[in-house]
Amino acid sequence: MSILLVVILPFVVAMGAILAARSGRWKPQLSEPHCARCDYDLRGHLLQADGPRICPECGADLTAAGAVNFGRVTHRPTSMALGSVLLSVAVLIGVGLLFISRQVATPVAGPAAVSTKTNAALLTDLKTTAGQPWTWKELESRFKRGALTNAEAEKAIDELIVWIGKERARMGWMGAFALYWSGDFVKAVVPSLSSQKQVAFYQAYYGRSPKVSVSRRVREGKAVNYRVQWGGPFNLSGAKFVKALREVKLADGKTPRLRSSLAASSNEADWLSADGPADLVGTIALDLPKGEHELTFVVDGGVLPEGSELVGIGNRPGQKERWLKPLATWQATEKRKVTVVGKGEDVAQLVTDPAKDPVTTGAVRLPRIVVKKAPQGVSMQVKWDLRQGAVDVLMSVAMRVNGKEERMGMISIHDNHFSSMSDLTLKSLPAEVKVADVILRPNPELATQLVDVEKIWGKEIVFEQVPLERYDLDVEKG
């Protein structure tokens, strides 16, 4: 824009004006005498010494001043055309620049836009530029050369914490490149932050508290399943997130025995810990009467230097006391309610509302049945297309093939997790069998092995005459 205004536009105007001016200079060319009024050729007429001095064509007095032309004058058409074009271009450029100048100005981006701003202005900019590079690069540069105070650095981290909170709300966790632009600034300033601010920053990134899931209903005398999810798939540069389930407390203050699914027979507390995104999964031994009970989960979270050794059992972090030189630690408590039901009662309520039918809502779709050769006969496998619907699905799978019903396995749709086990091996299958029925029956007992299951679909689903994709038959060569 500045080159147009300072150099190009003045040059175009000057050249256009010069060429236009040159085109206006008349260039004489000598020729035969002509009448100035009618342009009649007077060569023969003027050679007659005694002839009249009037134009034989129009009668003009040829003795009058300027009555006879002895030459022609012409202008320069090329210069005129080129000059007009250049001046027109200059006008168009000028009009365009005037139009642009009247539009709403767009802030200039890049290093040039931030290098002249005050620290206070840059910190204010972070409210809208925390996910962009230039403000962070400038703040990092100023901090490293001592032009940004620790207090100002903490204000920048405060704005980053706000931005991280919005990202976590949008994505559910922090992505691999979430702090791509601000990462170098963070690495430079975190060691100089107060311990409280460091904890606040790590909490923002990894989560202030875990997500705790439990069996909502459990039979008398049975253990409660739990899952503790905390952290995310990606660590901060130079850091490692760790967590440990310290205890679960009942309303009366008692602390029941906890077991990890990784070592169900061990009472070693270090099994109740993990690093990174790994979940803590296990059971709580309860001996509670029928009714609703509240459980309080106490979980420690922390950040270790990236290269720290994990010294707990099985290469796990262990409980908080075993974490080596943590950068930050904090504790969270989460309360969950569990309903204890009688020994003969189902732990999941059966739902039969037609509007929540998994087939109607598209959660369970018409499956495929693939038949292949197997060492002991033929293998039949149901291929499912499962999706989360209006209600959880926990069902046993059976197949009616060649007039006989065979049990196959189960399917589970719960909390956006899908699993299936639908395989069957037969000694033989006649070549003429082309279809089979797939039968799904509610299985509330499966809910005792899961967490956060309260209601499941409660009616039988039958897919009749499903075509068999038979790859067990010999293909004719042709």
GROMACS .gro file of N, CA, C and O in nm, residues 40 212 328 335 382 418 454:
model
   28
   40TYR      N    1  -1.029   2.434  -5.071
   40TYR     CA    2  -1.016   2.415  -5.217
   40TYR      C    3  -0.870   2.432  -5.258
   40TYR      O    4  -0.800   2.518  -5.207
  212VAL      N    5  -1.522  -3.965   3.811
  212VAL     CA    6  -1.538  -4.091   3.884
  212VAL      C    7  -1.671  -4.155   3.845
  212VAL      O    8  -1.776  -4.090   3.852
  328ALA      N    9   0.420  -3.028   4.113
  328ALA     CA   10   0.296  -2.980   4.177
  328ALA      C   11   0.212  -3.100   4.217
  328ALA      O   12   0.216  -3.205   4.151
  335LYS      N   13  -1.791  -3.717   4.524
  335LYS     CA   14  -1.895  -3.796   4.593
  335LYS      C   15  -1.985  -3.864   4.489
  335LYS      O   16  -2.024  -3.801   4.390
  382VAL      N   17  -2.109  -6.254   1.349
  382VAL     CA   18  -2.201  -6.144   1.325
  382VAL      C   19  -2.123  -6.013   1.330
  382VAL      O   20  -2.052  -5.985   1.428
  418PHE      N   21  -1.860  -4.928   2.268
  418PHE     CA   22  -1.930  -5.034   2.198
  418PHE      C   23  -1.844  -5.162   2.201
  418PHE      O   24  -1.725  -5.157   2.171
  454GLU      N   25  -2.777  -4.748   3.465
  454GLU     CA   26  -2.900  -4.745   3.543
  454GLU      C   27  -3.017  -4.808   3.468
  454GLU      O   28  -3.099  -4.876   3.527
   0.00000   0.00000   0.00000
